[in-house]
Amino acid sequence: MKVIAGNWKMHMGPAEARAFLGGLNVEAVPFDRQLILFPPSLTLVSLAADPARDGRVRVGVQNIHWEDQGAFTGEVSAPMAAECGATFALIGHSERRHVFGETDEEVALKAAAARRHGLVPVICVGETLSERQAGHVDEVILRQLDAVIPELREAEHALIAYEPVWAIGTGETATPQDASAAHTTLRRRLVDALGPKKADATAILYGGSVKPGNAAELLSAPEVDGVLVGGASLDPHSFAQIAAAGA
Ligand code: PGA
């Protein structure tokens, strides 16, 4: 089973999402591919309830606050997202970390909130270009992973997304070898911290300029259990092509 997730970021209002579902040919996607869409919160409400949404397309929220409710203008909480039909929560995406200053501690608190409310956390990790050039890839991604290990121990189910910051939205993609190397580092830490059974059940996705043209080789790289797609997930045809790639 490979996971094909689409992160719409701040794109796609409810009408565009409806049109996307209308254009998404789920039949062309093999059954061993799990599909997840992460729409903006306002769109999530109608997308999750849309009768045109095939049951194979799961829905996730892009970000949550760690508190269940309170005076946090502009935020949404895990129980609200769950009530609206989300079953996954993207946590610590690089834009949250680097544009909005989210820390490892906040990422851990958000992972806890997701778990409390039955949302499967998709924890994003990844190094910047300067961290890669300085040879600090493993150090950075393990620090980010270690921050959520206590939560992963508690969580029934979780996913990790390795998204090198320099590959996100830039057209630069990690080579399948780079992706496999980082995923192997993460997998080893998961095995040490969670034991082999739980580590094996934790899918590690690659994200960063995944397109129809490079999806097959990334999806077949060792330790790559799926992909998290930004730009190319906005078009139903390219998303379906990625979802079927290499199958
Ligand atoms: P991209 O975004 O595919 O547009 O590079 C990936 C992501 O940010 O999840």
CSV table of C-alpha atoms and ligand atoms in Angstrom, one decimal:
chain,number,residue,atom,x,y,z
A,1,MET,CA,0.0,0.0,0.0
A,2,LYS,CA,1.4,3.4,-1.0
A,3,VAL,CA,0.0,6.7,0.3
A,4,ILE,CA,-0.6,9.5,-2.2
A,5,ALA,CA,-1.4,12.7,-0.4
A,6,GLY,CA,-2.2,16.1,-1.9
A,7,ASN,CA,-1.4,19.2,0.1
A,8,TRP,CA,-3.5,22.0,-1.4
A,9,LYS,CA,-2.0,24.7,0.8
A,10,MET,CA,-3.9,28.0,0.4
A,11,HIS,CA,-5.5,27.0,-2.9
A,12,MET,CA,-8.9,25.7,-3.9
A,13,GLY,CA,-12.1,27.1,-2.4
A,14,PRO,CA,-15.2,24.9,-2.1
A,15,ALA,CA,-16.3,25.4,-5.8
A,16,GLU,CA,-12.8,24.5,-7.1
A,17,ALA,CA,-12.7,21.5,-4.8
A,18,ARG,CA,-16.0,20.3,-6.2
A,19,ALA,CA,-14.7,20.7,-9.7
A,20,PHE,CA,-11.6,18.7,-8.7
A,21,LEU,CA,-13.7,15.8,-7.4
A,22,GLY,CA,-15.6,15.9,-10.6
A,23,GLY,CA,-12.4,15.6,-12.6
A,24,LEU,CA,-10.7,13.0,-10.5
A,25,ASN,CA,-10.8,9.6,-12.0
A,26,VAL,CA,-10.4,7.4,-9.0
A,27,GLU,CA,-11.1,4.3,-11.1
A,28,ALA,CA,-7.7,4.8,-12.8
A,29,VAL,CA,-5.9,4.6,-9.4
A,30,PRO,CA,-4.9,1.1,-8.3
A,31,PHE,CA,-6.5,-0.2,-5.1
A,32,ASP,CA,-3.2,-0.5,-3.3
A,33,ARG,CA,-2.9,3.3,-3.3
A,34,GLN,CA,-4.4,5.3,-0.4
A,35,LEU,CA,-5.5,8.8,-1.4
A,36,ILE,CA,-5.6,11.7,1.1
A,37,LEU,CA,-6.4,15.3,0.3
A,38,PHE,CA,-5.4,18.2,2.6
A,39,PRO,CA,-7.7,21.2,1.6
A,40,PRO,CA,-7.8,24.5,3.3
A,41,SER,CA,-10.0,24.3,6.5
A,42,LEU,CA,-12.9,26.2,5.0
A,43,THR,CA,-12.9,23.9,2.0
A,44,LEU,CA,-12.5,20.8,4.1
A,45,VAL,CA,-16.0,21.1,5.5
A,46,SER,CA,-17.8,20.8,2.1
A,47,LEU,CA,-15.2,18.4,0.6
A,48,ALA,CA,-15.5,15.9,3.4
A,49,ALA,CA,-19.3,16.0,3.0
A,50,ASP,CA,-19.4,16.0,-0.8
A,51,PRO,CA,-21.4,13.0,-2.1
A,52,ALA,CA,-19.1,13.0,-5.2
A,53,ARG,CA,-16.1,12.2,-3.0
A,54,ASP,CA,-15.2,8.5,-3.5
A,55,GLY,CA,-14.8,6.7,-0.2
A,56,ARG,CA,-11.2,6.0,-1.2
A,57,VAL,CA,-10.4,9.7,-0.9
A,58,ARG,CA,-9.7,10.5,2.7
A,59,VAL,CA,-9.5,14.1,4.0
A,60,GLY,CA,-7.0,15.8,6.3
A,61,VAL,CA,-6.6,19.2,7.9
A,62,GLN,CA,-3.4,21.2,7.0
A,63,ASN,CA,-2.8,22.6,10.5
A,64,ILE,CA,-4.4,22.5,14.0
A,65,HIS,CA,-3.9,24.4,17.2
A,66,TRP,CA,-2.9,22.2,20.2
A,67,GLU,CA,-5.7,23.5,22.4
A,68,ASP,CA,-9.2,22.1,21.9
A,69,GLN,CA,-10.8,25.6,22.1
A,70,GLY,CA,-10.0,29.0,23.4
A,71,ALA,CA,-9.1,32.6,22.6
A,72,PHE,CA,-6.9,31.8,19.6
A,73,THR,CA,-8.3,34.0,16.8
A,74,GLY,CA,-7.9,32.4,13.4
A,75,GLU,CA,-7.0,28.9,14.5
A,76,VAL,CA,-8.9,25.7,14.2
A,77,SER,CA,-8.7,22.8,16.7
A,78,ALA,CA,-8.4,19.0,16.3
A,79,PRO,CA,-11.9,18.2,17.5
A,80,MET,CA,-13.4,20.7,15.1
A,81,ALA,CA,-11.5,19.2,12.2
A,82,ALA,CA,-12.5,15.7,13.2
A,83,GLU,CA,-16.2,16.8,13.5
A,84,CYS,CA,-16.0,18.2,10.0
A,85,GLY,CA,-14.7,14.9,8.6
A,86,ALA,CA,-10.9,15.1,8.7
A,87,THR,CA,-9.2,11.8,9.6
A,88,PHE,CA,-5.6,13.0,9.1
A,89,ALA,CA,-3.7,16.1,10.3
A,90,LEU,CA,-0.6,17.5,8.6
A,91,ILE,CA,1.7,18.7,11.4
A,92,GLY,CA,4.9,20.7,11.2
A,93,HIS,CA,4.8,21.3,7.4
A,94,SER,CA,7.9,23.3,6.4
A,95,GLU,CA,5.8,26.4,5.6
A,96,ARG,CA,4.4,26.2,9.2
A,97,ARG,CA,7.9,25.9,10.6
A,98,HIS,CA,9.7,28.4,8.4
A,99,VAL,CA,7.0,31.0,7.4
A,100,PHE,CA,5.0,30.9,10.7
A,101,GLY,CA,7.9,30.0,13.1
A,102,GLU,CA,6.4,26.8,14.4
A,103,THR,CA,8.9,25.1,16.8
A,104,ASP,CA,9.6,21.4,17.5
A,105,GLU,CA,7.8,21.8,20.8
A,106,GLU,CA,4.6,23.2,19.1
A,107,VAL,CA,4.8,20.3,16.6
A,108,ALA,CA,4.8,17.8,19.5
A,109,LEU,CA,1.8,19.6,21.2
A,110,LYS,CA,-0.1,19.5,17.9
A,111,ALA,CA,0.7,15.8,17.4
A,112,ALA,CA,-0.7,15.2,20.9
A,113,ALA,CA,-3.9,17.1,20.0
A,114,ALA,CA,-4.3,15.1,16.9
A,115,ARG,CA,-4.0,11.8,18.8
A,116,ARG,CA,-6.4,12.9,21.5
A,117,HIS,CA,-9.1,13.4,18.9
A,118,GLY,CA,-8.4,10.4,16.7
A,119,LEU,CA,-6.7,12.3,13.8
A,120,VAL,CA,-3.8,10.4,12.3
A,121,PRO,CA,-0.8,12.8,12.5
A,122,VAL,CA,1.3,13.3,9.4
A,123,ILE,CA,4.5,14.7,10.8
A,124,CYS,CA,6.7,16.7,8.4
A,125,VAL,CA,10.4,16.9,8.7
A,126,GLY,CA,13.1,18.2,6.4
A,127,GLU,CA,16.3,20.2,6.1
A,128,THR,CA,17.0,23.5,4.5
A,129,LEU,CA,19.5,23.9,1.6
A,130,SER,CA,22.1,25.4,3.9
A,131,GLU,CA,21.7,22.6,6.4
A,132,ARG,CA,22.1,20.1,3.6
A,133,GLN,CA,25.2,21.8,2.3
A,134,ALA,CA,26.7,21.9,5.8
A,135,GLY,CA,26.2,18.1,6.0
A,136,HIS,CA,23.5,18.3,8.7
A,137,VAL,CA,20.6,16.4,7.1
A,138,ASP,CA,20.5,13.5,9.6
A,139,GLU,CA,21.0,15.8,12.6
A,140,VAL,CA,18.1,18.1,11.6
A,141,ILE,CA,15.6,15.4,10.6
A,142,LEU,CA,16.3,13.3,13.6
A,143,ARG,CA,16.0,16.3,15.9
A,144,GLN,CA,12.6,17.0,14.4
A,145,LEU,CA,11.6,13.3,14.6
A,146,ASP,CA,12.8,13.0,18.2
A,147,ALA,CA,10.5,15.8,19.3
A,148,VAL,CA,7.5,13.7,18.5
A,149,ILE,CA,8.7,10.3,19.5
A,150,PRO,CA,6.8,10.3,22.8
A,151,GLU,CA,3.7,11.1,20.9
A,152,LEU,CA,4.4,8.4,18.3
A,153,ARG,CA,4.7,5.9,21.2
A,154,GLU,CA,1.2,6.8,22.3
A,155,ALA,CA,-0.4,7.2,18.9
A,156,GLU,CA,-2.1,4.2,17.4
A,157,HIS,CA,-1.2,5.2,13.8
A,158,ALA,CA,1.0,8.0,12.4
A,159,LEU,CA,2.8,8.9,9.2
A,160,ILE,CA,6.0,10.8,8.6
A,161,ALA,CA,6.7,13.0,5.6
A,162,TYR,CA,10.3,13.8,4.6
A,163,GLU,CA,10.2,17.0,2.8
A,164,PRO,CA,13.5,18.7,2.1
A,165,VAL,CA,12.7,22.4,2.3
A,166,TRP,CA,14.9,23.2,-0.8
A,167,ALA,CA,12.7,20.8,-2.9
A,168,ILE,CA,9.3,22.3,-1.9
A,169,GLY,CA,7.7,24.3,-4.7
A,170,THR,CA,11.1,24.8,-6.4
A,171,GLY,CA,11.0,22.2,-9.1
A,172,GLU,CA,14.1,20.7,-7.5
A,173,THR,CA,13.5,17.1,-6.4
A,174,ALA,CA,15.6,15.0,-4.2
A,175,THR,CA,17.0,12.1,-6.1
A,176,PRO,CA,15.4,8.7,-5.2
A,177,GLN,CA,18.8,7.9,-3.6
A,178,ASP,CA,18.7,11.1,-1.4
A,179,ALA,CA,15.1,10.3,-0.4
A,180,SER,CA,15.9,6.7,0.4
A,181,ALA,CA,18.9,7.7,2.5
A,182,ALA,CA,16.9,10.1,4.6
A,183,HIS,CA,14.0,7.7,4.9
A,184,THR,CA,16.4,5.0,6.0
A,185,THR,CA,17.8,7.3,8.7
A,186,LEU,CA,14.2,8.0,9.9
A,187,ARG,CA,13.2,4.4,9.8
A,188,ARG,CA,16.2,3.3,11.9
A,189,ARG,CA,15.3,5.8,14.6
A,190,LEU,CA,11.7,4.6,14.5
A,191,VAL,CA,12.8,1.0,14.9
A,192,ASP,CA,14.9,2.0,17.9
A,193,ALA,CA,12.3,4.1,19.5
A,194,LEU,CA,9.1,2.2,18.7
A,195,GLY,CA,10.2,-1.3,17.9
A,196,PRO,CA,10.1,-3.0,14.5
A,197,LYS,CA,6.4,-3.7,14.3
A,198,LYS,CA,5.2,-0.2,15.0
A,199,ALA,CA,8.1,1.3,13.0
A,200,ASP,CA,7.1,-0.8,10.0
A,201,ALA,CA,3.5,0.3,10.2
A,202,THR,CA,4.6,4.0,10.1
A,203,ALA,CA,4.6,5.0,6.5
A,204,ILE,CA,7.3,7.5,5.5
A,205,LEU,CA,6.3,9.7,2.5
A,206,TYR,CA,8.5,11.8,0.3
A,207,GLY,CA,7.5,15.4,-0.6
A,208,GLY,CA,9.1,18.1,-2.7
A,209,SER,CA,8.3,18.8,-6.3
A,210,VAL,CA,6.7,15.4,-6.9
A,211,LYS,CA,5.2,15.4,-10.5
A,212,PRO,CA,3.7,12.9,-12.8
A,213,GLY,CA,7.1,12.6,-14.5
A,214,ASN,CA,9.1,11.7,-11.4
A,215,ALA,CA,6.6,10.0,-9.2
A,216,ALA,CA,7.2,6.4,-10.4
A,217,GLU,CA,10.9,6.4,-9.6
A,218,LEU,CA,10.4,8.1,-6.2
A,219,LEU,CA,7.6,5.7,-5.3
A,220,SER,CA,9.8,2.7,-6.2
A,221,ALA,CA,12.8,3.9,-4.2
A,222,PRO,CA,13.6,1.8,-1.1
A,223,GLU,CA,11.9,3.0,2.1
A,224,VAL,CA,9.6,5.4,0.2
A,225,ASP,CA,6.0,4.5,1.3
A,226,GLY,CA,4.3,7.3,-0.6
A,227,VAL,CA,4.4,10.9,-1.6
A,228,LEU,CA,3.1,14.2,-0.4
A,229,VAL,CA,2.3,16.4,-3.4
A,230,GLY,CA,1.8,20.1,-3.4
A,231,GLY,CA,1.6,22.0,-6.7
A,232,ALA,CA,0.8,18.9,-8.8
A,233,SER,CA,-2.1,17.9,-6.6
A,234,LEU,CA,-4.1,20.9,-7.6
A,235,ASP,CA,-4.9,19.3,-11.0
A,236,PRO,CA,-7.1,16.1,-10.8
A,237,HIS,CA,-5.4,14.6,-13.9
A,238,SER,CA,-1.9,15.1,-12.6
A,239,PHE,CA,-2.9,13.9,-9.1
A,240,ALA,CA,-4.4,10.7,-10.6
A,241,GLN,CA,-1.4,10.2,-12.8
A,242,ILE,CA,0.9,10.4,-9.7
A,243,ALA,CA,-1.4,8.1,-7.8
A,244,ALA,CA,-1.2,5.5,-10.5
A,245,ALA,CA,2.5,6.0,-11.2
A,246,GLY,CA,4.7,2.9,-11.3
A,247,ALA,CA,1.8,0.6,-10.2
B,1,PGA,P1,5.4,20.8,-3.9
B,1,PGA,O1,5.0,20.9,-2.3
B,1,PGA,O2,5.0,19.5,-4.4
B,1,PGA,O3,4.7,21.9,-4.5
B,1,PGA,O4,6.9,21.0,-3.9
B,1,PGA,C1,5.1,19.8,-1.5
B,1,PGA,C2,4.6,20.1,-0.1
B,1,PGA,O5,4.9,21.3,0.4
B,1,PGA,O6,4.0,19.3,0.6
